[in-house]
Amino acid sequence: MPARHPSCPDACRPEPARALMAAVGAAPATSGLMGLGELQVRLPATRTQWLALLAGVGFGLVGAELAWHHPLSGPIALAAWGAVVLLAALFWVKTPVLLLAPLPLVGLAPWTGWISFEEMDLLVTACGCGGYLAYALQLNARDRAPAWRHGLVYSPVVVVLLIALALSAAWSMRRGFADAGGFAFGWFHGYHEAMNSVRNAKAIFLVLAMLPLWTAAATARPRGFSRGLLLGLVLALAGGSAAALWERLAFTGLLDFSTDYRTTALFWEMHVGGAALDGFLVLTLPFALLALLRTRSPWRFAIGLVVALLAAYACLTTFSRGVYLALPLALVPMVMLADAQRRRAAASGPESSSIDSSLGAVDAPLPRLAKVGALAMAGAFALAAALVFGGGGYRGLLALFFVMVILLTMPASLWLPPLGQRLTALLMGGVLALLLGGASWLLAMAVPKAAYVLNVVALLCCAALRWRDAPGQARPIYAVLVTTAWFWLVTTMVIVADYWGGTSGRWTAGAAGLALAGLWAVMLLEPRLWPLQGAGSHGKAGWRKRALLVAGLLMVMAIVAALGGGGYLRDRVATWKEDGQTRLTHWREGLRLLHGGRQWLLGKGAGRFVPSNFYEGPISSQVGDYRLRRDPTESYLALAAGKHVLGRGEQFRISQRIPAPAPGPVSITLVHRTAADALMVLQVCEKNLIYPDNCYGIQPMLKPLRAEAPPAEGGNEAAATGMGEWQTSQFQLGTVPALGGDWWAPRFVTFSMALDTRGARVDIARIAMQDSQGHQLLVNGDFNREMARWFFSSDRHHLPWHIKNAALHVLFEQGLVGLALLGGAYLLALVRLSFGRGRDHPLAPAIVAALIGFGAVGAFDSLLDAPRIGFIFFTLLLLGLGLRALPGEGVARVA
């Protein structure tokens, strides 16, 4: 099929054509900074620009106030915020990149103590401020695309739906304030206080605040905006997956699939459990895979492949059954929708997509029999990997991988000889390979580690023969040699498994080798089954297809290794029925917290599940809590233990990230009071979020100190509440070794304090910790900066903190009205991007897959109570309601 995207530089296009491309947004402006256009400043000329100016100023005031109050450093935060404002002003069309790319890495709550506000809010306000000001002041001269080239358009019905969603969320926030006893502003409120309603509801408002700017960006540069959105999500996935890789490398090791440790990366929202990382991965992974399928640049392909493999590893180490279920449910429709886009493009004329010629010709659809062959290869390898790994371990699995790599690189010239000669090549190759295999087995038995050497020699022979291919020439002898070498490689794979695993490895690998040999024989005799046939499988396109298949092999190997090499995942899979019953019971108990028709209709309020469950749920839901209080002279922390059965992981902890103490004794000074005996736990651990390791601590019993004389009238609060007098205690943690991990895989060091007595309460006025060299390790130990630098967690007891279902979460907070509105928007976006006007938009398949994956994971966890995850979800949902394919686009083309 002729190339439908002629590759021609802009210089060879007629001048009117280049002008038209610039006008419709297919090519960037050629003047100014980095092609942005001429930099200038003009007063707003339209009502829209004046409104944008007001929006930019409003974002600026809010963002500067937030940055100045940042717990780590106000001046540094303000300077960083200002830098992002400048970048957003220069690149306002691609603000999704600035906003989404750093999102998984900027959650600093374990260092700051902020949860109502966070760095995401600073990013949004900075991008909003810079973007709206640039649009209002016309900072970059840009030609506005005509109406028929607008990439983001909302119908009146959708606009009404968006307004209704905003009103429902606002009403739910108002009800949350009322349920919390009225609105009270605080920088460090917890889950029980009024600002938690802001934390839970803010995601949709942040997206709605950016939506007019994005609409303008999609109007000025439709393709630039779409590519910026894609790039932002792929970079976000890369950052989040790299953080997950670091966590596994630092705390468990890359191939440890048995330790009870689920990856959390840098998603602080999982400090009380939840599935923030799970939701993030299913929302972003489809975009990386879509970009990988479409790019024609080898460098971009290589980078995308690395990102996809990192993300696959992160998905695997979540040990989340929801993620394992969501990915096939999401990615299969994505591939089908992308294939439908490609077929529509193949059926249209060559002129349908002549505007965008940067990515080469559209790949021809794969024939039906070739699809059957591809599925057979995938199934055979999955079965073979399971068999080989069970007996031959990682070494046998690696040998099997190279067998498949050589199979995927078989030259097309093997099918040029007639059928009889190909059959003869198979028979002769099989006999010769058996002879070579027998000699190799005898040598492996006689010489230690010869099995590995023989496997490498066979692999090199296969590679040398592939290099000596003569494309277009029918050479029967060459076919015999290639078949012999590959069959020999299969036998050496069996020998490696036998050498490593003994009899078990021999028979399992032998069965796998016979299955693969039979599959190859059928495909050599019936070329229509070979999935890498046709002109599109040679040259660069063929390299891309083979690389994608090799990546698929690596993913299958990782899954097999996790299932076969780790007991933790097997245990989680085996207990799905018991966990499902626990979920059902939890859902029923959560819905019992809604009282009366009004709460069922409108909800109980944003952020009110945790306190409602605490006061009205079972004893197991009465987890620990804290309050920051003041007496006439100073602030103090009131720390309370839960009333459920306490264990090592069920304790409610208040913690702070600290620098690694110098090796040696560590001392703690504590000013405290209590009403009754309370066992306190003071620890220094290597810990990312909820899995402590290498802990060193002490568990002192704190006793009340009573005053000798009764208090005078109007005495202090301690007497009024039955608390004892303040007392100062000194504790020694003992000798602490060097902590912090290796330089190439550092571990965070965390100090934590908890109560191990059910229902106990301890007030803490001051706490200080000093290492052997006299360094003070704690900041804000007197709580005069409220809870700055302090963070709380519940390492193992998670159900009381989440209703564990996204739909029920919306029902609890916004009632049936809010659930109907959000559910309607969700279904409308899916239908519109699958069958409606947006189906040919470049990102439509990935957005559909992301929404489906989010729904699958959300069936087992709340997700929307994590603001960063809610922000990405609402970004994709609201954009999905307005994105449309440009006239004449013909096929999705984004890279």
XYZ file of N, CA, C and O in Angstrom, residues 42-135:
376
model
N 0.211 42.741 25.274
C -0.862 43.629 24.846
C -1.948 43.634 25.902
O -2.158 42.634 26.582
N -2.628 44.739 26.021
C -3.754 44.796 26.942
C -4.876 43.893 26.445
O -5.036 43.705 25.237
N -5.642 43.304 27.361
C -6.775 42.480 26.933
C -7.697 43.277 26.022
O -7.999 44.456 26.272
N -8.150 42.609 24.963
C -8.978 43.286 23.972
C -10.413 42.766 23.939
O -11.276 43.403 23.353
N -10.652 41.622 24.553
C -11.992 41.037 24.527
C -12.429 40.728 25.944
O -11.627 40.725 26.889
N -13.722 40.445 26.089
C -14.241 40.084 27.409
C -13.579 38.807 27.912
O -13.260 38.689 29.094
N -13.354 37.856 27.001
C -12.708 36.609 27.406
C -11.313 36.870 27.949
O -10.889 36.274 28.956
N -10.579 37.748 27.335
C -9.229 38.047 27.797
C -9.240 38.786 29.132
O -8.368 38.559 29.984
N -10.217 39.660 29.343
C -10.327 40.309 30.655
C -10.651 39.279 31.741
O -10.104 39.342 32.847
N -11.543 38.332 31.438
C -11.846 37.273 32.415
C -10.606 36.423 32.680
O -10.356 36.012 33.823
N -9.841 36.157 31.629
C -8.606 35.395 31.823
C -7.630 36.156 32.705
O -6.914 35.561 33.533
N -7.571 37.488 32.543
C -6.698 38.295 33.394
C -7.113 38.183 34.857
O -6.267 38.015 35.748
N -8.418 38.257 35.117
C -8.902 38.107 36.491
C -8.578 36.717 37.027
O -8.180 36.575 38.195
N -8.755 35.702 36.196
C -8.439 34.345 36.635
C -6.959 34.205 36.956
O -6.574 33.585 37.967
N -6.094 34.794 36.096
C -4.661 34.710 36.361
C -4.267 35.393 37.649
O -3.453 34.878 38.425
N -4.855 36.565 37.905
C -4.571 37.265 39.159
C -5.070 36.462 40.355
O -4.380 36.348 41.384
N -6.270 35.897 40.222
C -6.802 35.090 41.314
C -5.930 33.878 41.617
O -5.613 33.588 42.779
N -5.521 33.166 40.563
C -4.600 32.041 40.764
C -3.306 32.525 41.410
O -2.734 31.841 42.275
N -2.828 33.683 40.992
C -1.580 34.192 41.547
C -1.676 34.489 43.031
O -0.775 34.148 43.807
N -2.765 35.129 43.454
C -2.921 35.458 44.872
C -3.012 34.196 45.725
O -2.359 34.087 46.769
N -3.815 33.246 45.275
C -3.972 32.000 46.043
C -2.662 31.223 46.071
O -2.219 30.739 47.119
N -2.021 31.096 44.902
C -0.785 30.318 44.837
C 0.339 30.935 45.649
O 1.086 30.219 46.334
N 0.492 32.254 45.587
C 1.553 32.902 46.361
C 1.318 32.729 47.856
O 2.270 32.525 48.628
N 0.052 32.808 48.276
C -0.254 32.608 49.701
C 0.084 31.186 50.140
O 0.679 30.966 51.202
N -0.287 30.212 49.327
C 0.036 28.823 49.660
C 1.548 28.619 49.709
O 2.067 27.979 50.636
N 2.256 29.126 48.711
C 3.708 28.927 48.664
C 4.397 29.574 49.869
O 5.328 28.999 50.449
N 3.941 30.753 50.271
C 4.570 31.439 51.400
C 4.388 30.679 52.707
O 5.229 30.791 53.609
N 3.316 29.912 52.812
C 3.061 29.137 54.028
C 3.556 27.696 53.933
O 3.191 26.866 54.765
N 4.372 27.405 52.929
C 4.867 26.032 52.791
C 5.687 25.662 54.021
O 6.562 26.428 54.456
N 5.441 24.496 54.621
C 6.100 24.150 55.892
C 7.609 24.003 55.808
O 8.300 24.184 56.813
N 8.152 23.664 54.642
C 9.598 23.475 54.562
C 10.336 24.805 54.461
O 11.263 25.061 55.219
N 9.921 25.634 53.513
C 10.535 26.949 53.363
C 9.644 27.799 52.477
O 9.529 27.520 51.276
N 9.058 28.838 53.047
C 8.206 29.714 52.273
C 8.924 30.418 51.142
O 8.457 30.401 49.999
N 10.081 31.059 51.380
C 10.783 31.744 50.283
C 11.187 30.819 49.141
O 11.044 31.171 47.970
N 11.703 29.625 49.463
C 12.100 28.700 48.400
C 10.876 28.229 47.618
O 10.894 28.156 46.375
N 9.789 27.917 48.333
C 8.570 27.488 47.650
C 8.031 28.591 46.757
O 7.566 28.339 45.637
N 8.096 29.832 47.231
C 7.596 30.949 46.429
C 8.454 31.146 45.180
O 7.929 31.433 44.090
N 9.758 30.996 45.317
C 10.637 31.131 44.152
C 10.361 30.022 43.139
O 10.298 30.279 41.919
N 10.207 28.788 43.625
C 9.905 27.683 42.710
C 8.552 27.886 42.040
O 8.387 27.626 40.839
N 7.592 28.348 42.802
C 6.257 28.626 42.247
C 6.352 29.696 41.161
O 5.743 29.574 40.094
N 7.129 30.731 41.396
C 7.291 31.779 40.392
C 7.953 31.268 39.127
O 7.594 31.694 38.011
N 8.907 30.342 39.257
C 9.553 29.774 38.073
C 8.553 28.996 37.228
O 8.576 29.063 35.992
N 7.669 28.247 37.895
C 6.647 27.506 37.147
C 5.673 28.471 36.481
O 5.198 28.222 35.363
N 5.359 29.581 37.138
C 4.489 30.591 36.521
C 5.113 31.084 35.216
O 4.424 31.215 34.185
N 6.404 31.361 35.238
C 7.089 31.841 34.036
C 7.049 30.793 32.932
O 6.766 31.103 31.764
N 7.333 29.539 33.279
C 7.288 28.470 32.278
C 5.881 28.315 31.713
O 5.702 28.107 30.502
N 4.881 28.387 32.584
C 3.494 28.249 32.123
C 3.108 29.395 31.207
O 2.327 29.205 30.266
N 3.646 30.589 31.443
C 3.347 31.710 30.571
C 3.982 31.517 29.194
O 3.376 31.833 28.160
N 5.189 30.985 29.160
C 5.865 30.783 27.881
C 5.282 29.619 27.095
O 5.220 29.652 25.862
N 4.870 28.561 27.826
C 4.387 27.340 27.170
C 2.937 27.063 27.569
O 2.583 25.941 27.915
N 2.088 28.074 27.497
C 0.745 27.924 28.054
C -0.087 26.904 27.280
O -0.991 26.291 27.838
N 0.229 26.675 26.007
C -0.516 25.664 25.249
C -0.236 24.260 25.794
O -1.086 23.380 25.718
N 0.936 24.060 26.355
C 1.316 22.735 26.835
C 1.427 22.703 28.356
O 2.276 22.008 28.916
N 0.552 23.455 29.018
C 0.540 23.378 30.490
C 0.261 21.976 31.021
O 0.690 21.667 32.149
N -0.444 21.077 30.285
C -0.579 19.707 30.819
C 0.751 19.035 31.098
O 0.853 18.227 32.032
N 1.779 19.357 30.304
C 3.098 18.766 30.562
C 3.639 19.262 31.893
O 4.094 18.479 32.740
N 3.602 20.587 32.105
C 4.119 21.154 33.347
C 3.342 20.667 34.557
O 3.901 20.519 35.648
N 2.072 20.403 34.366
C 1.209 20.066 35.490
C 1.211 18.578 35.806
O 1.289 18.176 36.968
N 1.155 17.737 34.773
C 0.997 16.300 34.992
C 2.332 15.585 35.185
O 2.413 14.631 35.972
N 3.374 16.008 34.466
C 4.639 15.269 34.504
C 5.218 15.127 35.914
O 5.625 14.031 36.308
N 5.278 16.191 36.725
C 5.880 16.017 38.070
C 4.904 15.507 39.122
O 5.301 15.328 40.280
N 3.649 15.275 38.757
C 2.618 15.006 39.765
C 2.945 13.831 40.691
O 2.759 13.933 41.915
N 3.443 12.689 40.196
C 3.706 11.572 41.127
C 4.917 11.771 42.017
O 5.137 10.967 42.931
N 5.704 12.817 41.778
C 6.943 13.020 42.537
C 6.882 14.171 43.521
O 7.822 14.368 44.288
N 5.811 14.950 43.504
C 5.786 16.171 44.308
C 4.910 16.038 45.551
O 4.544 17.053 46.147
N 4.592 14.846 45.949
C 3.844 14.667 47.196
C 4.791 14.664 48.380
O 5.388 13.632 48.720
N 4.937 15.786 49.043
C 5.920 15.921 50.122
C 5.294 15.871 51.503
O 5.909 16.309 52.473
N 4.082 15.349 51.619
C 3.400 15.342 52.914
C 4.214 14.670 54.018
O 4.196 15.140 55.158
N 4.927 13.561 53.777
C 5.731 12.987 54.868
C 6.805 13.921 55.389
O 7.291 13.744 56.506
N 7.208 14.906 54.608
C 8.184 15.902 55.069
C 7.505 17.159 55.607
O 8.017 17.784 56.529
N 6.369 17.541 55.014
C 5.755 18.820 55.360
C 4.690 18.709 56.441
O 4.504 19.625 57.232
N 3.951 17.598 56.461
C 2.794 17.486 57.348
C 1.518 18.013 56.733
O 0.441 17.867 57.314
N 1.593 18.610 55.553
C 0.406 19.090 54.841
C -0.385 17.920 54.278
O 0.176 17.037 53.639
N -1.710 17.923 54.460
C -2.558 17.009 53.708
C -3.749 17.743 53.092
O -4.215 17.382 52.016
N -4.254 18.781 53.755
C -5.337 19.564 53.148
C -4.829 20.308 51.925
O -5.532 20.438 50.922
N -3.622 20.831 52.010
C -2.959 21.474 50.880
C -1.707 20.675 50.567
O -1.151 19.997 51.429
N -1.280 20.762 49.327
C -0.083 20.021 48.929
C 0.544 20.681 47.721
O 0.043 21.677 47.193
N 1.614 20.098 47.271
C 2.368 20.685 46.164
C 1.575 20.652 44.858
O 1.831 21.470 43.964
N 0.649 19.727 44.716
C -0.208 19.745 43.530
C -0.970 21.060 43.421
O -1.137 21.608 42.326
N -1.438 21.587 44.541
C -2.146 22.867 44.524
C -1.230 23.992 44.043
O -1.657 24.900 43.317
N 0.031 23.942 44.456
C 0.981 24.951 43.988
C 1.194 24.842 42.477
O 1.267 25.852 41.767
N 1.290 23.616 41.965
C 1.454 23.424 40.535
C 0.259 23.973 39.758
O 0.414 24.664 38.741
N -0.941 23.653 40.222
C -2.139 24.085 39.514
C -2.239 25.606 39.528
O -2.519 26.240 38.492
N -2.021 26.212 40.679
C -2.127 27.671 40.739
C -1.046 28.346 39.901
O -1.297 29.377 39.272
N 0.163 27.760 39.869
C 1.228 28.350 39.052
C 0.899 28.241 37.564
O 1.051 29.206 36.807
N 0.457 27.061 37.137
C 0.108 26.879 35.720
C -1.097 27.736 35.356
O -1.152 28.312 34.257
N -2.064 27.834 36.256
C -3.218 28.671 35.987
C -2.842 30.136 35.913
O -3.293 30.864 35.017
N -2.018 30.581 36.833
C -1.594 31.988 36.832
C -0.830 32.336 35.563
O -1.172 33.282 34.840
N 0.217 31.570 35.261
C 1.011 31.861 34.072
C 0.237 31.687 32.785
O 0.336 32.516 31.865
N -0.560 30.638 32.697
C -1.299 30.374 31.474
C -2.361 31.416 31.187
O -2.469 31.929 30.060
N -3.160 31.753 32.195
C -4.213 32.743 31.980
C -3.639 34.129 31.703
O -4.166 34.881 30.883
N -2.556 34.493 32.376
C -1.953 35.801 32.106
C -1.374 35.858 30.694
O -1.498 36.884 29.998
N -0.744 34.758 30.251
C -0.211 34.743 28.892
C -1.324 34.865 27.863
O -1.189 35.566 26.852
N -2.440 34.198 28.128
C -3.565 34.283 27.185
C -4.181 35.679 27.215
O -4.504 36.244 26.163
